[in-house]
PDB file of C-alpha atoms in Angstrom:
ATOM      1  CA  UNK A1093       1.190 -22.541  -4.676  1.00 26.00           C
ATOM      2  CA  UNK A1094       1.475 -22.366  -1.057  1.00 30.00           C
ATOM      3  CA  UNK A1095       1.855 -19.663   1.574  1.00 31.00           C
ATOM      4  CA  UNK A1096       5.179 -21.487   2.742  1.00 34.00           C
ATOM      5  CA  UNK A1097       6.686 -20.684  -0.536  1.00 34.00           C
ATOM      6  CA  UNK A1098       8.666 -17.560   1.145  1.00 40.00           C
ATOM      7  CA  UNK A1099      10.213 -20.103   3.385  1.00 42.00           C
ATOM      8  CA  UNK A1100      12.556 -21.563   0.428  1.00 36.00           C
ATOM      9  CA  UNK A1101      16.083 -20.096  -0.266  1.00 46.00           C
ATOM     10  CA  UNK A1102      15.567 -21.228  -3.602  1.00 45.00           C
ATOM     11  CA  UNK A1103      12.410 -19.485  -4.823  1.00 52.00           C
ATOM     12  CA  UNK A1104      12.913 -17.143  -7.885  1.00 56.00           C
ATOM     13  CA  UNK A1105      11.141 -13.824  -8.664  1.00 54.00           C
ATOM     14  CA  UNK A1106       7.915 -15.029  -9.619  1.00 58.00           C
ATOM     15  CA  UNK A1107       7.325 -17.438  -6.874  1.00 65.00           C
ATOM     16  CA  UNK A1108       7.944 -14.328  -4.453  1.00 61.00           C
ATOM     17  CA  UNK A1109       5.669 -12.512  -6.077  1.00 61.00           C
ATOM     18  CA  UNK A1110       2.932 -15.516  -6.125  1.00 64.00           C
ATOM     19  CA  UNK A1111       3.561 -15.402  -2.559  1.00 70.00           C
ATOM     20  CA  UNK A1112       3.008 -12.309  -1.540  1.00 69.00           C
ATOM     21  CA  UNK A1113       0.095 -11.576  -3.892  1.00 59.00           C
ATOM     22  CA  UNK A1114      -1.976 -14.824  -3.184  1.00 57.00           C
ATOM     23  CA  UNK A1115      -5.015 -14.743  -5.141  1.00 52.00           C
ATOM     24  CA  UNK A1116      -7.430 -14.758  -2.695  1.00 52.00           C
ATOM     25  CA  UNK A1117      -6.027 -12.018  -0.904  1.00 53.00           C
ATOM     26  CA  UNK A1118      -5.481 -10.185  -3.719  1.00 57.00           C
ATOM     27  CA  UNK A1119      -9.111 -10.682  -4.875  1.00 55.00           C
ATOM     28  CA  UNK A1120     -10.296  -9.534  -1.475  1.00 53.00           C
ATOM     29  CA  UNK A1121      -8.096  -6.431  -1.213  1.00 63.00           C
ATOM     30  CA  UNK A1122      -9.076  -5.207  -4.723  1.00 73.00           C
ATOM     31  CA  UNK A1123     -12.553  -6.516  -5.373  1.00 79.00           C
ATOM     32  CA  UNK A1124     -13.961  -6.356  -1.654  1.00 87.00           C
ATOM     33  CA  UNK A1125     -16.184  -8.641  -0.056  1.00 89.00           C
ATOM     34  CA  UNK A1126     -19.337  -6.783  -0.136  1.00 92.00           C
ATOM     35  CA  UNK A1127     -21.448  -4.768  -2.680  1.00 90.00           C
ATOM     36  CA  UNK A1128     -22.676  -2.488  -0.244  1.00 92.00           C
ATOM     37  CA  UNK A1129     -21.160   1.465  -0.635  1.00 91.00           C
ATOM     38  CA  UNK A1130     -18.756   2.685   1.279  1.00 92.00           C
ATOM     39  CA  UNK A1131     -20.927   5.315   3.063  1.00 91.00           C
ATOM     40  CA  UNK A1132     -23.009   2.676   4.585  1.00 93.00           C
ATOM     41  CA  UNK A1133     -19.622   0.444   5.626  1.00 95.00           C
ATOM     42  CA  UNK A1134     -17.581   3.264   7.486  1.00 96.00           C
ATOM     43  CA  UNK A1135     -16.419   4.619  10.159  1.00 93.00           C
ATOM     44  CA  UNK A1136     -16.058   1.178  11.242  1.00 93.00           C
ATOM     45  CA  UNK A1137     -17.657   0.676  14.739  1.00 91.00           C
ATOM     46  CA  UNK A1138     -14.564  -0.573  16.984  1.00 92.00           C
ATOM     47  CA  UNK A1139     -13.002   1.286  19.643  1.00 91.00           C
ATOM     48  CA  UNK A1140      -9.468   0.265  19.146  1.00 95.00           C
ATOM     49  CA  UNK A1141      -7.573  -1.482  16.132  1.00 96.00           C
ATOM     50  CA  UNK A1142      -6.402  -4.257  18.601  1.00 96.00           C
ATOM     51  CA  UNK A1143     -10.190  -5.200  18.396  1.00 96.00           C
ATOM     52  CA  UNK A1144      -9.764  -6.266  14.626  1.00 96.00           C
ATOM     53  CA  UNK A1145      -6.176  -7.710  15.127  1.00 96.00           C
ATOM     54  CA  UNK A1146      -7.701  -9.660  17.832  1.00 95.00           C
ATOM     55  CA  UNK A1147     -10.672 -10.489  15.795  1.00 95.00           C
ATOM     56  CA  UNK A1148     -10.135 -10.205  11.719  1.00 91.00           C
ATOM     57  CA  UNK A1149     -14.090 -11.571  11.418  1.00 92.00           C
ATOM     58  CA  UNK A1150     -14.788  -7.966  12.448  1.00 94.00           C
ATOM     59  CA  UNK A1151     -13.855  -6.757   8.908  1.00 95.00           C
ATOM     60  CA  UNK A1152     -15.978  -9.415   7.306  1.00 94.00           C
ATOM     61  CA  UNK A1153     -18.195  -7.642   4.660  1.00 95.00           C
ATOM     62  CA  UNK A1154     -16.688  -4.476   5.265  1.00 95.00           C
ATOM     63  CA  UNK A1155     -14.225  -4.066   2.174  1.00 95.00           C
ATOM     64  CA  UNK A1156     -15.717  -2.092  -0.244  1.00 95.00           C
ATOM     65  CA  UNK A1157     -14.312  -2.408  -4.036  1.00 94.00           C
ATOM     66  CA  UNK A1158     -11.240  -0.430  -4.510  1.00 95.00           C
ATOM     67  CA  UNK A1159     -10.378   0.894  -8.046  1.00 94.00           C
ATOM     68  CA  UNK A1160      -8.390   3.948  -9.206  1.00 96.00           C
ATOM     69  CA  UNK A1161     -10.316   5.996 -11.826  1.00 97.00           C
ATOM     70  CA  UNK A1162      -9.584   9.486 -13.043  1.00 97.00           C
ATOM     71  CA  UNK A1163     -12.857  10.051 -14.454  1.00 96.00           C
ATOM     72  CA  UNK A1164     -14.870  11.542 -11.049  1.00 97.00           C
ATOM     73  CA  UNK A1165     -14.361  14.027  -8.590  1.00 97.00           C
ATOM     74  CA  UNK A1166     -14.318  12.561  -5.396  1.00 97.00           C
ATOM     75  CA  UNK A1167     -17.081  14.399  -2.941  1.00 95.00           C
ATOM     76  CA  UNK A1168     -15.890  15.617   0.107  1.00 94.00           C
ATOM     77  CA  UNK A1169     -17.773  13.182   2.385  1.00 92.00           C
ATOM     78  CA  UNK A1170     -15.821  10.353   0.605  1.00 95.00           C
ATOM     79  CA  UNK A1171     -12.627  11.338   1.958  1.00 95.00           C
ATOM     80  CA  UNK A1172     -13.029   9.723   5.142  1.00 94.00           C
ATOM     81  CA  UNK A1173     -13.964   6.447   4.024  1.00 95.00           C
ATOM     82  CA  UNK A1174     -11.388   6.319   1.604  1.00 96.00           C
ATOM     83  CA  UNK A1175      -8.966   6.860   4.894  1.00 95.00           C
ATOM     84  CA  UNK A1176     -11.062   3.813   6.477  1.00 96.00           C
ATOM     85  CA  UNK A1177     -10.731   1.595   3.638  1.00 96.00           C
ATOM     86  CA  UNK A1178      -7.089   1.955   2.955  1.00 96.00           C
ATOM     87  CA  UNK A1179      -6.741   1.330   6.466  1.00 96.00           C
ATOM     88  CA  UNK A1180      -8.493  -2.372   6.228  1.00 96.00           C
ATOM     89  CA  UNK A1181      -5.993  -2.718   3.366  1.00 95.00           C
ATOM     90  CA  UNK A1182      -2.892  -2.119   5.487  1.00 96.00           C
ATOM     91  CA  UNK A1183      -4.751  -4.635   8.144  1.00 96.00           C
ATOM     92  CA  UNK A1184      -5.144  -7.027   5.062  1.00 94.00           C
ATOM     93  CA  UNK A1185      -1.425  -6.695   4.066  1.00 94.00           C
ATOM     94  CA  UNK A1186      -0.283  -7.251   7.512  1.00 96.00           C
ATOM     95  CA  UNK A1187      -2.242 -10.350   8.131  1.00 94.00           C
ATOM     96  CA  UNK A1188      -1.371 -11.750   4.802  1.00 92.00           C
ATOM     97  CA  UNK A1189       2.659 -11.175   5.399  1.00 94.00           C
ATOM     98  CA  UNK A1190       2.364 -12.007   8.864  1.00 95.00           C
ATOM     99  CA  UNK A1191       1.420 -15.617   7.650  1.00 91.00           C
ATOM    100  CA  UNK A1192       3.982 -15.930   5.420  1.00 90.00           C
ATOM    101  CA  UNK A1193       6.525 -14.974   8.553  1.00 92.00           C
ATOM    102  CA  UNK A1194       5.207 -18.085  10.394  1.00 93.00           C
ATOM    103  CA  UNK A1195       2.766 -15.594  12.594  1.00 96.00           C
ATOM    104  CA  UNK A1196       3.158 -12.375  14.521  1.00 97.00           C
ATOM    105  CA  UNK A1197       2.023 -11.243  18.039  1.00 97.00           C
ATOM    106  CA  UNK A1198      -1.066  -8.695  18.011  1.00 97.00           C
ATOM    107  CA  UNK A1199       1.416  -6.233  19.512  1.00 98.00           C
ATOM    108  CA  UNK A1200       3.760  -6.483  16.639  1.00 98.00           C
ATOM    109  CA  UNK A1201       0.766  -6.655  13.867  1.00 98.00           C
ATOM    110  CA  UNK A1202      -0.139  -3.445  15.508  1.00 98.00           C
ATOM    111  CA  UNK A1203       3.068  -1.764  15.268  1.00 98.00           C
ATOM    112  CA  UNK A1204       2.942  -2.300  11.294  1.00 98.00           C
ATOM    113  CA  UNK A1205      -0.348  -1.399  10.733  1.00 98.00           C
ATOM    114  CA  UNK A1206       0.224   1.925  12.445  1.00 97.00           C
ATOM    115  CA  UNK A1207       3.233   2.501  10.605  1.00 97.00           C
ATOM    116  CA  UNK A1208       2.312   1.480   7.067  1.00 97.00           C
ATOM    117  CA  UNK A1209      -1.030   3.079   6.873  1.00 97.00           C
ATOM    118  CA  UNK A1210      -0.027   6.290   5.603  1.00 96.00           C
ATOM    119  CA  UNK A1211       3.105   5.795   3.833  1.00 97.00           C
ATOM    120  CA  UNK A1212       1.144   2.478   1.961  1.00 97.00           C
ATOM    121  CA  UNK A1213      -1.960   4.602   1.191  1.00 97.00           C
ATOM    122  CA  UNK A1214       0.396   7.605  -0.477  1.00 97.00           C
ATOM    123  CA  UNK A1215       2.584   4.852  -2.666  1.00 98.00           C
ATOM    124  CA  UNK A1216      -0.877   3.093  -3.605  1.00 97.00           C
ATOM    125  CA  UNK A1217      -2.608   6.544  -4.722  1.00 98.00           C
ATOM    126  CA  UNK A1218       0.638   7.590  -6.537  1.00 98.00           C
ATOM    127  CA  UNK A1219       1.483   4.387  -8.438  1.00 97.00           C
ATOM    128  CA  UNK A1220      -1.840   3.786  -9.593  1.00 97.00           C
ATOM    129  CA  UNK A1221      -2.641   7.421 -10.697  1.00 98.00           C
ATOM    130  CA  UNK A1222       0.632   7.528 -12.574  1.00 98.00           C
ATOM    131  CA  UNK A1223      -0.552   3.957 -14.381  1.00 97.00           C
ATOM    132  CA  UNK A1224      -3.962   5.255 -15.225  1.00 97.00           C
ATOM    133  CA  UNK A1225      -4.036   8.761 -15.688  1.00 98.00           C
ATOM    134  CA  UNK A1226      -2.292  11.495 -17.754  1.00 96.00           C
ATOM    135  CA  UNK A1227      -3.749  14.419 -16.161  1.00 98.00           C
ATOM    136  CA  UNK A1228      -0.618  15.839 -14.162  1.00 97.00           C
ATOM    137  CA  UNK A1229      -3.248  17.834 -11.725  1.00 98.00           C
ATOM    138  CA  UNK A1230      -5.154  14.964 -10.396  1.00 98.00           C
ATOM    139  CA  UNK A1231      -4.319  12.185  -7.770  1.00 98.00           C
ATOM    140  CA  UNK A1232      -6.433   9.204  -7.814  1.00 98.00           C
ATOM    141  CA  UNK A1233      -8.172   7.685  -4.653  1.00 98.00           C
ATOM    142  CA  UNK A1234      -9.328   3.785  -4.013  1.00 96.00           C
ATOM    143  CA  UNK A1235     -12.936   4.654  -4.603  1.00 96.00           C
ATOM    144  CA  UNK A1236     -13.514   5.340  -8.224  1.00 96.00           C
ATOM    145  CA  UNK A1237     -12.388   9.356  -7.762  1.00 97.00           C
ATOM    146  CA  UNK A1238      -9.946  11.788  -7.642  1.00 98.00           C
ATOM    147  CA  UNK A1239      -8.887  14.783  -5.926  1.00 98.00           C
ATOM    148  CA  UNK A1240      -7.612  17.946  -7.579  1.00 97.00           C
ATOM    149  CA  UNK A1241      -4.043  19.546  -6.692  1.00 96.00           C
ATOM    150  CA  UNK A1242      -5.808  22.382  -5.264  1.00 93.00           C
ATOM    151  CA  UNK A1243      -7.473  20.186  -2.792  1.00 94.00           C
ATOM    152  CA  UNK A1244      -7.982  22.652  -0.006  1.00 89.00           C
ATOM    153  CA  UNK A1245      -9.621  24.901  -2.325  1.00 89.00           C
ATOM    154  CA  UNK A1246     -12.163  22.167  -3.606  1.00 89.00           C
ATOM    155  CA  UNK A1247     -13.228  21.032  -0.316  1.00 91.00           C
ATOM    156  CA  UNK A1248     -13.845  22.419   3.127  1.00 87.00           C
ATOM    157  CA  UNK A1249     -12.125  19.484   4.848  1.00 88.00           C
ATOM    158  CA  UNK A1250      -9.166  17.665   3.134  1.00 86.00           C
ATOM    159  CA  UNK A1251      -8.828  15.267   5.909  1.00 86.00           C
ATOM    160  CA  UNK A1252      -5.888  13.213   5.636  1.00 84.00           C
ATOM    161  CA  UNK A1253      -5.174  14.735   2.348  1.00 92.00           C
ATOM    162  CA  UNK A1254      -4.394  18.438   3.047  1.00 88.00           C
ATOM    163  CA  UNK A1255      -1.154  20.057   3.972  1.00 86.00           C
ATOM    164  CA  UNK A1256       0.462  19.791   0.808  1.00 91.00           C
ATOM    165  CA  UNK A1257       0.234  16.351   0.572  1.00 94.00           C
ATOM    166  CA  UNK A1258      -1.364  16.437  -2.786  1.00 96.00           C
ATOM    167  CA  UNK A1259       0.767  18.587  -4.348  1.00 95.00           C
ATOM    168  CA  UNK A1260       3.850  16.619  -3.246  1.00 95.00           C
ATOM    169  CA  UNK A1261       2.286  13.282  -4.037  1.00 97.00           C
ATOM    170  CA  UNK A1262       2.250  14.534  -7.968  1.00 98.00           C
ATOM    171  CA  UNK A1263       5.169  16.276  -8.078  1.00 97.00           C
ATOM    172  CA  UNK A1264       7.747  13.821  -6.404  1.00 97.00           C
ATOM    173  CA  UNK A1265       6.015  10.455  -6.634  1.00 98.00           C
ATOM    174  CA  UNK A1266       3.202  10.633  -9.334  1.00 98.00           C
ATOM    175  CA  UNK A1267       5.646  12.196 -12.373  1.00 96.00           C
ATOM    176  CA  UNK A1268       8.654   9.951 -11.699  1.00 96.00           C
ATOM    177  CA  UNK A1269       6.494   6.782 -11.602  1.00 97.00           C
ATOM    178  CA  UNK A1270       4.943   7.862 -14.541  1.00 96.00           C
ATOM    179  CA  UNK A1271       8.060   8.593 -16.169  1.00 92.00           C
ATOM    180  CA  UNK A1272       9.336   5.610 -15.181  1.00 92.00           C
ATOM    181  CA  UNK A1273       6.654   3.247 -15.892  1.00 92.00           C
ATOM    182  CA  UNK A1274       6.448   0.986 -12.663  1.00 93.00           C
ATOM    183  CA  UNK A1275       5.655  -2.460 -13.279  1.00 92.00           C
ATOM    184  CA  UNK A1276       2.560  -4.391 -11.288  1.00 90.00           C
ATOM    185  CA  UNK A1277       5.137  -6.749  -9.722  1.00 90.00           C
ATOM    186  CA  UNK A1278       7.094  -3.994  -8.947  1.00 93.00           C
ATOM    187  CA  UNK A1279       4.635  -2.279  -7.031  1.00 93.00           C
ATOM    188  CA  UNK A1280       3.774  -5.351  -5.053  1.00 91.00           C
ATOM    189  CA  UNK A1281       7.343  -5.565  -3.766  1.00 93.00           C
ATOM    190  CA  UNK A1282       7.612  -2.019  -2.894  1.00 96.00           C
ATOM    191  CA  UNK A1283       3.837  -2.294  -1.171  1.00 95.00           C
ATOM    192  CA  UNK A1284       5.440  -5.200   0.835  1.00 94.00           C
ATOM    193  CA  UNK A1285       8.545  -3.615   1.652  1.00 96.00           C
ATOM    194  CA  UNK A1286       6.834  -0.385   2.922  1.00 97.00           C
ATOM    195  CA  UNK A1287       4.348  -2.733   5.208  1.00 97.00           C
ATOM    196  CA  UNK A1288       7.535  -4.826   6.693  1.00 97.00           C
ATOM    197  CA  UNK A1289       9.542  -1.683   8.046  1.00 96.00           C
ATOM    198  CA  UNK A1290      11.737  -3.411  10.390  1.00 96.00           C
ATOM    199  CA  UNK A1291      12.214   0.054  12.039  1.00 95.00           C
ATOM    200  CA  UNK A1292       8.399   0.331  12.838  1.00 96.00           C
ATOM    201  CA  UNK A1293       8.049   1.994  16.308  1.00 95.00           C
ATOM    202  CA  UNK A1294       7.561  -0.749  19.277  1.00 96.00           C
ATOM    203  CA  UNK A1295       8.229  -4.161  17.077  1.00 97.00           C
ATOM    204  CA  UNK A1296       9.691  -6.630  19.471  1.00 97.00           C
ATOM    205  CA  UNK A1297      13.329  -7.713  18.686  1.00 96.00           C
ATOM    206  CA  UNK A1298      11.829 -11.310  17.299  1.00 96.00           C
ATOM    207  CA  UNK A1299       9.475  -9.405  15.094  1.00 97.00           C
ATOM    208  CA  UNK A1300      12.501  -7.017  13.975  1.00 97.00           C
ATOM    209  CA  UNK A1301      14.795 -10.190  12.784  1.00 96.00           C
ATOM    210  CA  UNK A1302      11.783 -12.179  10.993  1.00 96.00           C
ATOM    211  CA  UNK A1303      10.638  -8.884   9.331  1.00 97.00           C
ATOM    212  CA  UNK A1304      14.114  -7.486   8.087  1.00 96.00           C
ATOM    213  CA  UNK A1305      15.334 -10.980   6.601  1.00 94.00           C
ATOM    214  CA  UNK A1306      11.863 -10.826   4.722  1.00 93.00           C
ATOM    215  CA  UNK A1307      12.272  -7.456   3.511  1.00 95.00           C
ATOM    216  CA  UNK A1308      15.788  -8.148   1.972  1.00 94.00           C
ATOM    217  CA  UNK A1309      14.311 -10.912   0.153  1.00 92.00           C
ATOM    218  CA  UNK A1310      11.854  -8.799  -1.040  1.00 93.00           C
ATOM    219  CA  UNK A1311      14.306  -6.353  -1.837  1.00 94.00           C
ATOM    220  CA  UNK A1312      16.338  -9.232  -3.832  1.00 92.00           C
ATOM    221  CA  UNK A1313      13.437 -10.084  -5.510  1.00 92.00           C
ATOM    222  CA  UNK A1314      12.311  -6.589  -6.734  1.00 94.00           C
ATOM    223  CA  UNK A1315      16.470  -6.554  -8.346  1.00 93.00           C
ATOM    224  CA  UNK A1316      15.736  -9.279 -10.016  1.00 91.00           C
ATOM    225  CA  UNK A1317      12.606  -8.318 -11.732  1.00 90.00           C
ATOM    226  CA  UNK A1318      14.232  -4.954 -12.764  1.00 92.00           C
ATOM    227  CA  UNK A1319      17.133  -6.806 -14.313  1.00 90.00           C
ATOM    228  CA  UNK A1320      14.920  -9.814 -15.965  1.00 88.00           C
ATOM    229  CA  UNK A1321      11.865  -7.989 -17.090  1.00 84.00           C
ATOM    230  CA  UNK A1322      13.546  -4.629 -18.050  1.00 82.00           C
ATOM    231  CA  UNK A1323      15.834  -3.911 -21.109  1.00 76.00           C
ATOM    232  CA  UNK A1324      18.336  -1.637 -19.401  1.00 76.00           C
ATOM    233  CA  UNK A1325      21.918  -1.777 -19.148  1.00 81.00           C
ATOM    234  CA  UNK A1326      22.141  -0.212 -16.011  1.00 87.00           C
ATOM    235  CA  UNK A1327      19.307  -2.343 -13.698  1.00 89.00           C
ATOM    236  CA  UNK A1328      20.953  -0.953 -10.491  1.00 92.00           C
ATOM    237  CA  UNK A1329      20.176   2.395 -11.111  1.00 92.00           C
ATOM    238  CA  UNK A1330      16.796   1.626 -11.995  1.00 91.00           C
ATOM    239  CA  UNK A1331      16.716  -0.573  -8.460  1.00 94.00           C
ATOM    240  CA  UNK A1332      17.801   2.738  -6.798  1.00 94.00           C
ATOM    241  CA  UNK A1333      15.567   5.194  -8.210  1.00 93.00           C
ATOM    242  CA  UNK A1334      12.736   3.207  -7.293  1.00 95.00           C
ATOM    243  CA  UNK A1335      14.323   2.689  -3.457  1.00 95.00           C
ATOM    244  CA  UNK A1336      14.980   6.377  -3.310  1.00 95.00           C
ATOM    245  CA  UNK A1337      11.246   7.107  -3.700  1.00 96.00           C
ATOM    246  CA  UNK A1338      10.398   5.331  -0.451  1.00 96.00           C
ATOM    247  CA  UNK A1339      11.563   8.218   2.010  1.00 95.00           C
ATOM    248  CA  UNK A1340       9.360  10.696  -0.429  1.00 95.00           C
ATOM    249  CA  UNK A1341       6.671   8.623   0.528  1.00 96.00           C
ATOM    250  CA  UNK A1342       7.420   8.634   4.210  1.00 92.00           C
ATOM    251  CA  UNK A1343       8.092  12.578   4.554  1.00 90.00           C
ATOM    252  CA  UNK A1344       5.033  12.926   2.390  1.00 87.00           C
ATOM    253  CA  UNK A1345       2.848  11.391   5.077  1.00 83.00           C
ATOM    254  CA  UNK A1346       4.553  12.933   8.041  1.00 76.00           C
ATOM    255  CA  UNK A1347       4.907  16.507   6.837  1.00 67.00           C
ATOM    256  CA  UNK A1348       1.225  16.719   5.635  1.00 59.00           C
TER     257      UNK A1348
END
């Protein structure tokens, strides 16, 4: 299956998801490309985001494995490493989707990464927590650990997870996702839609048009998946519920 499959107007939903989740990209994002502990990898020794976008090889060997598990309480000093790892994941998503778009300028890639980092992180935390945890008072991170609802009491510095973000994610995202039972293909499509935000600040007009077209295709694919995979008489309602969660994801990030 080639990455150019997204250029076809005849692709089906399975092909679209396959294109988005190219096996090599998925393996790098989840399994990482190193056995080193995150504490030895982060912070990244770069001055600007552009340095990485200009030379993606700077991230080689910097991707720790990501896994969401509800068994271990995260340590306070791990939270900053989680942020770095999720930043790398956002960069990888942008690079992969950029290839499917036929390429984007460096400035447009930077705009997408800046816009997608926080919402993608919150969505992944929420959707994976709904998938693996039954406890309604924990939010699973990507480092085999979780944080409690009362994070400000548990940690001296909650970093990017402070100001009510955990509470809001648990109540307004995790619980609905748990009830709904998001499927893997749905999580993939929503992740791509978060990254491909045509309203991202500082996007060029050319990038806007490319991104809008692809995002519309992914939305169509998401609806097809829901209609075909879920035995529902009202697929449009299911589709709408997923889409309505996206503003909550965004607001949770920027209110925190």
